XYZ file of C-alpha atoms in Angstrom:
367
model
C 9.119 -6.475 14.340
C 11.302 -3.692 15.738
C 11.674 -0.007 15.068
C 14.494 -0.890 12.687
C 11.788 -2.038 10.304
C 10.275 1.449 10.273
C 10.425 1.809 6.503
C 10.587 5.293 5.037
C 11.059 7.047 8.372
C 13.239 10.090 8.775
C 15.715 10.382 11.640
C 14.055 11.867 14.721
C 14.766 15.503 15.536
C 16.424 16.544 18.759
C 13.799 17.326 21.390
C 13.812 17.804 25.156
C 11.992 14.594 26.061
C 13.339 11.064 25.743
C 11.101 8.422 24.090
C 10.766 6.495 27.359
C 10.008 9.479 29.599
C 7.351 8.981 32.262
C 4.350 11.334 32.541
C 5.421 14.567 34.144
C 9.105 13.907 33.469
C 9.451 16.429 30.626
C 8.534 20.037 30.030
C 7.741 21.375 26.582
C 10.087 24.088 25.425
C 7.330 26.316 24.029
C 9.091 26.417 20.650
C 7.399 25.295 17.459
C 8.868 21.865 16.709
C 8.658 20.322 13.252
C 8.778 16.661 12.338
C 8.572 14.891 8.994
C 7.355 11.495 7.818
C 7.037 9.492 4.628
C 5.110 6.417 3.526
C 5.029 4.495 0.224
C 2.048 3.101 -1.658
C 1.372 -0.296 -3.240
C 0.008 -1.711 -6.505
C -3.001 -3.591 -5.227
C -3.019 -7.098 -3.846
C -1.502 -10.458 -4.673
C -3.920 -12.166 -2.309
C -6.928 -10.997 -0.347
C -9.575 -12.930 1.505
C -10.629 -14.304 4.875
C -8.087 -16.368 6.797
C -7.746 -18.144 10.115
C -5.384 -16.635 12.659
C -3.258 -18.603 15.126
C -6.297 -19.038 17.394
C -8.479 -20.346 14.566
C -10.467 -17.120 14.347
C -11.577 -15.780 10.968
C -10.228 -12.398 9.951
C -9.868 -10.448 6.728
C -6.314 -10.383 5.404
C -4.269 -9.360 2.394
C -0.831 -9.470 0.798
C 0.033 -6.336 -1.174
C 2.342 -5.887 -4.158
C 4.921 -3.221 -3.231
C 5.566 -0.318 -5.583
C 8.642 1.850 -5.139
C 8.400 5.510 -6.045
C 5.076 7.184 -5.333
C 4.228 8.016 -1.756
C 3.000 10.573 0.748
C 5.124 13.043 2.674
C 4.003 14.875 5.797
C 5.334 17.758 7.842
C 3.899 18.407 11.285
C 4.679 21.616 13.141
C 3.815 21.168 16.797
C 2.771 24.270 18.711
C 3.240 23.699 22.451
C 0.733 25.519 24.601
C -2.113 25.262 22.092
C -5.054 22.896 22.660
C -4.750 19.536 20.859
C -7.958 20.160 18.913
C -6.284 23.192 17.287
C -4.925 21.050 14.489
C -4.916 22.420 10.934
C -4.437 20.140 7.909
C -3.370 21.137 4.402
C -5.037 20.111 2.125
C -8.154 20.419 4.266
C -9.897 17.368 2.744
C -7.487 14.811 4.263
C -9.820 13.817 7.090
C -8.250 10.417 7.778
C -4.788 11.929 8.048
C -6.180 14.574 10.410
C -7.654 11.870 12.662
C -4.365 9.978 12.555
C -2.417 13.091 13.545
C -4.735 13.736 16.486
C -4.394 10.133 17.670
C -0.627 10.307 17.250
C -0.434 13.530 19.283
C -2.250 11.812 22.161
C -0.026 8.729 21.946
C 3.246 10.645 21.670
C 2.319 13.019 24.495
C 1.591 9.997 26.700
C 4.920 8.385 25.847
C 6.986 11.534 26.459
C 5.081 12.965 29.407
C 4.502 16.180 27.488
C 1.063 17.793 27.273
C -0.779 17.159 23.990
C -0.788 20.203 21.780
C -2.109 21.367 18.447
C -0.198 22.102 15.308
C -0.213 22.191 11.533
C -0.022 19.120 9.296
C 0.980 19.593 5.666
C 0.696 16.682 3.216
C 2.185 16.295 -0.225
C 2.416 13.260 -2.478
C 1.813 11.640 -5.807
C -0.382 8.614 -5.063
C -3.604 8.829 -7.123
C -6.794 8.299 -5.153
C -9.490 5.729 -5.822
C -7.276 3.231 -7.632
C -6.658 0.876 -4.714
C -3.029 1.881 -4.186
C -3.327 2.791 -0.512
C -3.408 6.574 -0.937
C -5.296 7.193 2.316
C -3.114 4.782 4.296
C -0.004 6.417 2.867
C -1.284 9.809 4.086
C -2.174 8.374 7.489
C 1.190 6.705 8.080
C 3.146 9.741 6.899
C 1.101 11.902 9.298
C 1.704 9.564 12.248
C 5.419 9.455 11.549
C 5.629 13.245 11.235
C 3.866 13.783 14.562
C 6.115 11.206 16.243
C 9.188 12.863 14.772
C 8.084 16.237 16.171
C 8.115 14.603 19.629
C 11.514 13.017 19.036
C 10.006 9.549 18.724
C 10.198 6.772 16.186
C 7.187 4.507 16.617
C 7.464 0.780 15.958
C 5.452 -0.573 13.016
C 3.006 -2.272 15.395
C 2.185 1.068 17.028
C 1.809 2.793 13.672
C -0.502 -0.003 12.516
C -2.739 0.367 15.567
C -3.062 4.118 15.089
C -3.689 3.699 11.349
C -6.551 1.262 11.879
C -8.116 3.565 14.466
C -7.889 6.466 12.006
C -9.385 4.728 8.958
C -10.951 1.428 10.152
C -8.888 -0.638 7.690
C -5.241 -0.056 6.851
C -2.834 -1.328 4.239
C 0.468 -2.757 5.556
C 2.603 0.139 4.320
C 4.191 0.623 7.739
C 5.947 -2.756 7.523
C 9.278 -3.607 5.978
C 9.466 -5.126 2.511
C 8.982 -8.752 3.559
C 5.752 -10.186 2.096
C 3.263 -10.521 4.936
C -0.344 -11.596 5.298
C -1.798 -8.598 7.138
C -5.134 -8.301 8.931
C -6.082 -4.890 7.599
C -9.004 -4.299 9.980
C -7.003 -5.234 13.072
C -3.586 -3.856 12.200
C -1.598 -7.018 12.837
C 0.500 -9.518 10.918
C -1.034 -12.954 10.505
C 2.072 -14.436 8.901
C 5.352 -13.332 7.374
C 5.414 -15.449 4.224
C 9.119 -15.228 3.482
C 12.097 -12.883 3.195
C 11.184 -11.349 -0.180
C 8.980 -11.795 -3.217
C 10.586 -13.575 -6.160
C 11.588 -11.269 -9.030
C 8.579 -10.032 -10.983
C 8.073 -7.639 -13.858
C 4.679 -5.937 -13.800
C 2.810 -4.122 -16.559
C 0.401 -1.843 -14.726
C -2.977 -0.892 -16.131
C -6.373 0.499 -15.138
C -9.682 -1.313 -15.271
C -13.029 0.435 -15.507
C -11.385 3.361 -17.258
C -9.615 4.207 -14.018
C -12.813 5.342 -12.315
C -12.489 5.434 -8.505
C -14.106 2.560 -6.633
C -16.389 3.400 -3.713
C -15.549 0.455 -1.481
C -18.313 1.334 0.989
C -20.885 0.963 -1.792
C -19.728 -2.514 -2.829
C -22.039 -5.393 -1.941
C -21.059 -7.466 1.063
C -20.569 -11.114 0.153
C -20.944 -13.649 2.933
C -17.853 -15.782 3.478
C -18.601 -19.496 3.529
C -16.590 -22.371 4.979
C -15.670 -23.305 1.409
C -14.304 -19.785 0.873
C -12.137 -20.049 3.979
C -10.768 -23.410 2.836
C -9.916 -21.967 -0.577
C -8.186 -18.941 0.950
C -6.189 -21.298 3.181
C -5.135 -23.257 0.093
C -4.047 -20.073 -1.713
C -2.150 -18.950 1.382
C -0.241 -22.245 1.439
C 0.562 -21.992 -2.264
C 1.741 -18.387 -1.935
C 3.977 -19.345 0.982
C 5.460 -22.125 -1.167
C 5.899 -19.829 -4.169
C 7.828 -17.298 -2.082
C 9.944 -19.934 -0.338
C 10.957 -21.595 -3.620
C 11.040 -18.493 -5.839
C 8.350 -20.013 -8.059
C 7.106 -17.030 -10.064
C 4.614 -19.086 -12.056
C 2.962 -20.436 -8.917
C 2.803 -16.918 -7.474
C 1.071 -15.770 -10.659
C -1.478 -18.557 -10.350
C -2.292 -17.540 -6.779
C -2.638 -13.871 -7.710
C -4.903 -14.726 -10.658
C -7.103 -16.965 -8.526
C -7.418 -14.213 -5.910
C -8.199 -11.616 -8.586
C -10.833 -13.897 -10.101
C -12.526 -14.289 -6.728
C -12.508 -10.534 -6.355
C -14.657 -10.259 -9.468
C -17.601 -11.655 -7.507
C -17.850 -8.142 -6.081
C -15.877 -5.820 -8.379
C -17.199 -7.211 -11.691
C -14.667 -5.491 -13.968
C -15.970 -5.942 -17.512
C -12.390 -6.085 -18.884
C -11.206 -8.820 -16.552
C -11.645 -11.617 -19.096
C -9.648 -9.652 -21.667
C -6.956 -8.953 -19.077
C -6.496 -12.656 -18.314
C -6.497 -13.578 -22.013
C -3.902 -10.916 -22.853
C -1.711 -12.132 -19.995
C -1.875 -15.689 -21.321
C -1.070 -14.692 -24.917
C 1.793 -12.423 -23.794
C 3.563 -15.168 -21.871
C 2.737 -13.709 -18.446
C 2.466 -15.849 -15.318
C -0.778 -14.218 -14.196
C -2.571 -11.036 -13.172
C -3.219 -9.133 -9.962
C -5.749 -6.460 -9.105
C -6.521 -3.996 -6.377
C -9.470 -5.449 -4.536
C -10.561 -1.948 -3.564
C -9.816 -0.021 -6.736
C -9.151 0.028 -10.455
C -5.420 -0.650 -10.686
C -4.290 -4.022 -12.043
C -1.080 -5.648 -13.184
C 0.068 -8.311 -15.610
C 2.820 -10.369 -13.959
C 5.890 -11.659 -15.814
C 8.895 -13.761 -14.901
C 11.878 -11.606 -16.008
C 14.097 -14.720 -16.012
C 11.892 -16.678 -18.440
C 13.515 -17.724 -21.749
C 13.311 -15.188 -24.554
C 13.350 -11.401 -24.688
C 11.426 -9.911 -21.729
C 11.226 -6.521 -23.450
C 9.373 -8.059 -26.358
C 6.851 -9.710 -24.044
C 6.234 -6.495 -22.149
C 5.808 -4.482 -25.347
C 3.373 -7.044 -26.739
C 1.380 -6.929 -23.526
C 1.157 -3.135 -23.496
C 0.121 -3.012 -27.138
C -2.574 -5.624 -26.571
C -3.914 -3.793 -23.507
C -4.064 -0.523 -25.429
C -5.810 -2.256 -28.332
C -8.506 -3.513 -25.937
C -9.022 -0.073 -24.420
C -7.287 -0.930 -21.144
C -5.025 2.039 -20.292
C -1.472 1.093 -19.344
C 0.259 2.985 -16.547
C 3.751 1.951 -15.512
C 6.039 -1.028 -15.876
C 8.058 -1.886 -12.792
C 9.865 -4.745 -11.097
C 10.155 -6.191 -7.605
C 13.936 -6.400 -7.982
C 15.268 -3.857 -5.442
C 18.744 -3.525 -6.932
C 17.633 -2.879 -10.504
C 15.353 -0.361 -12.109
C 12.965 -1.308 -14.869
C 14.983 0.844 -17.257
C 18.180 -1.020 -16.443
C 16.931 -4.566 -16.742
C 13.840 -4.619 -18.919
C 12.549 -1.672 -20.791
C 15.028 0.847 -22.063
C 14.850 4.577 -21.266
C 12.154 5.675 -18.888
C 9.561 8.143 -20.104
C 6.569 9.848 -18.589
C 3.246 10.827 -19.986
C 1.827 14.204 -19.136
C 0.278 13.543 -15.732
C 1.412 15.769 -12.905
C 0.987 14.958 -9.222
C -1.487 17.062 -7.317
C -0.054 20.168 -5.669
C 0.073 20.249 -1.880
C -2.905 22.611 -1.724
C -5.170 20.534 -3.948
C -6.891 17.201 -3.653
C -5.282 14.283 -5.392
C -6.759 13.516 -8.778
C -7.982 10.026 -9.730
C -5.752 10.235 -12.784
C -3.602 7.808 -14.645
C -0.288 7.006 -13.099
C 2.999 8.180 -14.528
C 4.183 5.646 -17.066
C 7.625 4.106 -17.296
C-alpha cells in the first residue's frame, strides 16, 4: 500500500525539512510546530482467529467491520530544543498514545535528520473504551499521524502499523484504507486483501454483558489446535468468496461462525438470544467484538421486503431481551442510514468525554 491509502490523514504542514532528508541535512527552526492527526474506530470483527501466512506460519489475524463517524483526533505541538522525554499528554491516562508519540518522534527525527524533541500531545475523541471498538488503537494512530505532521511527514500505513504494534503490542487495522483485509494484529502486517469492498450491509449495533468493559488480558488463553487452523482457513476462504461475489448471506454465516467460536473465551450469556433474534428478524447473521462487548446484527438491505420494518423488529426484540441497542449503520459509503433505511437520525443522551477526561465505557450514540 502507498501513502495515498493514509486514511483520515490531514495535509502535512510546511516545515523546513523534506521527508527524505538525510541525517544532518536539516536544522530545526526553534519554533513550536503543530501537527494534527485523525483515526477512525471499528465495530468489532467479522472474522478473527489464527491463520497461515504466505510462508505457512501461524499468526493471529482479524477482519474488522468499519464504522464511520466516531474517532480520535490528536494535536502534537513539537518544541525543538527540548529533550524527547519531555512529552506531555492530555488526558494524562493515555499511556499507549504517549508511547506511540515517543516512538513517532524518534522515527520522524531519523527520517528528517532533525534532532528528536519533546512536545505536547492533546487527544480528543468519542470512541467509548472497553467495548472492542479499537479506542486505544485510534488514539495511537492519531498520535502517530499528528507527530508525523509536525515534522512535515505523512507516514505510509505500513510504517504507522509498525509503530502502533510497538506502542500497544496488538493493533487494529485502522491505519489501512477501507478495503477488507485480513490483518495480523500482533505483527502489524496484512495477510491478505480480501477484495475491493465489503458488500452492502445494514447493522443494528448492541451491547452484550450490559456494556461492561472486557479486560482482554484477564481472558483465558485457549490453545489453538490444527483443527482450529483448518476451520479458520475454511472461514477465510468463504469470506473471500462472499466479498468477491457480494454474497451478504454467506458473509453473515462467516461472521456468525467466528462469533460463535469467540464464545469459547468470552462466554456472553446473551449470545444465544442474539443469534435467535437475528434469525427471527430476517438477518443474515451476527458479529461481535472479540475483545469487547459491542455486537451487531447483520442485514442485507437489498433483501425483499421493507428493511426498516426488519430493523425496527430487531431493535424491539433486543430491547425486550435486555440487550441495549446502540446505533444502526450501513457499509454503503455513498448513503447514510437515515437516507436509505431508517428515517430521521436521533441521539440518546450520551455525550463524548471531554478532552481533559478519560473516555467513559458508556453506550454509543444511537441512530
